[in-house]
Short mmCIF file of C-alpha atoms in Angstrom, two decimals:
data_model
loop_
_atom_site.label_atom_id
_atom_site.label_comp_id
_atom_site.label_asym_id
_atom_site.label_seq_id
_atom_site.Cartn_x
_atom_site.Cartn_y
_atom_site.Cartn_z
CA UNK Q 29 -15.47 -13.41 -27.71
CA UNK Q 30 -13.61 -11.41 -26.12
CA UNK Q 31 -11.60 -7.61 -26.79
CA UNK Q 32 -8.61 -7.66 -25.63
CA UNK Q 33 -6.19 -5.23 -25.00
CA UNK Q 34 -3.91 -4.85 -28.03
CA UNK Q 35 -5.34 -5.59 -31.78
CA UNK Q 36 -4.15 -9.48 -33.34
CA UNK Q 37 -0.71 -9.04 -35.28
CA UNK Q 38 0.74 -11.64 -36.94
CA UNK Q 39 2.41 -13.77 -33.43
CA UNK Q 40 5.60 -16.15 -33.01
CA UNK Q 41 4.88 -19.53 -30.67
CA UNK Q 42 8.22 -17.83 -29.12
CA UNK Q 43 6.61 -14.45 -28.80
CA UNK Q 44 2.56 -16.35 -27.69
CA UNK Q 45 5.11 -18.04 -24.63
CA UNK Q 46 6.64 -14.95 -23.93
CA UNK Q 47 3.07 -13.15 -23.46
CA UNK Q 48 2.33 -15.80 -21.28
CA UNK Q 49 5.64 -16.70 -19.02
CA UNK Q 50 5.69 -20.07 -20.44
CA UNK Q 51 7.89 -22.30 -22.84
CA UNK Q 52 6.84 -22.47 -26.46
CA UNK Q 53 6.47 -26.49 -25.03
CA UNK Q 54 3.75 -24.85 -23.32
CA UNK Q 55 2.10 -23.14 -25.71
CA UNK Q 56 1.73 -25.89 -27.76
CA UNK Q 57 0.16 -28.88 -25.25
CA UNK Q 58 -2.12 -25.07 -24.94
CA UNK Q 59 -3.45 -25.14 -28.55
CA UNK Q 60 -3.87 -28.11 -28.96
CA UNK Q 61 -7.79 -28.73 -29.00
CA UNK Q 62 -8.37 -26.46 -30.82
CA UNK Q 63 -5.51 -26.83 -33.86
CA UNK Q 64 -7.60 -28.04 -36.69
CA UNK Q 65 -10.40 -24.15 -35.89
CA UNK Q 66 -6.58 -22.61 -36.34
CA UNK Q 67 -5.94 -24.21 -39.10
CA UNK Q 68 -2.22 -25.00 -40.93
CA UNK Q 69 1.18 -22.33 -39.87
CA UNK Q 70 2.37 -20.37 -42.19
CA UNK Q 71 6.21 -20.31 -41.27
CA UNK Q 72 7.24 -19.83 -38.54
CA UNK Q 73 3.08 -17.11 -38.05
CA UNK Q 74 0.50 -17.05 -36.84
CA UNK Q 75 -1.89 -14.50 -38.92
CA UNK Q 76 -3.90 -11.82 -37.38
CA UNK Q 77 -6.74 -14.48 -38.09
CA UNK Q 78 -4.96 -18.10 -35.85
CA UNK Q 79 -4.02 -14.77 -32.71
CA UNK Q 80 -7.80 -13.73 -32.34
CA UNK Q 81 -8.97 -17.48 -31.61
CA UNK Q 82 -5.61 -18.14 -29.70
CA UNK Q 83 -6.24 -15.33 -27.42
CA UNK Q 84 -10.02 -15.51 -27.69
CA UNK Q 85 -9.03 -19.42 -25.63
CA UNK Q 86 -7.13 -18.66 -23.68
CA UNK Q 87 -7.49 -15.44 -22.28
#
């Protein structure tokens, strides 16, 4: 697992897309292969645990 410079905190899909300067549709495609590991999104926020999983896979 990778240590990230910013500790994971709740983030929206839009915030994740802005992090990599891509659109939200692109991030959805990137996280689709490990969506089962993420579990359901509560409302429009990814939990800190989900953000950590996303960052571990994509960075």
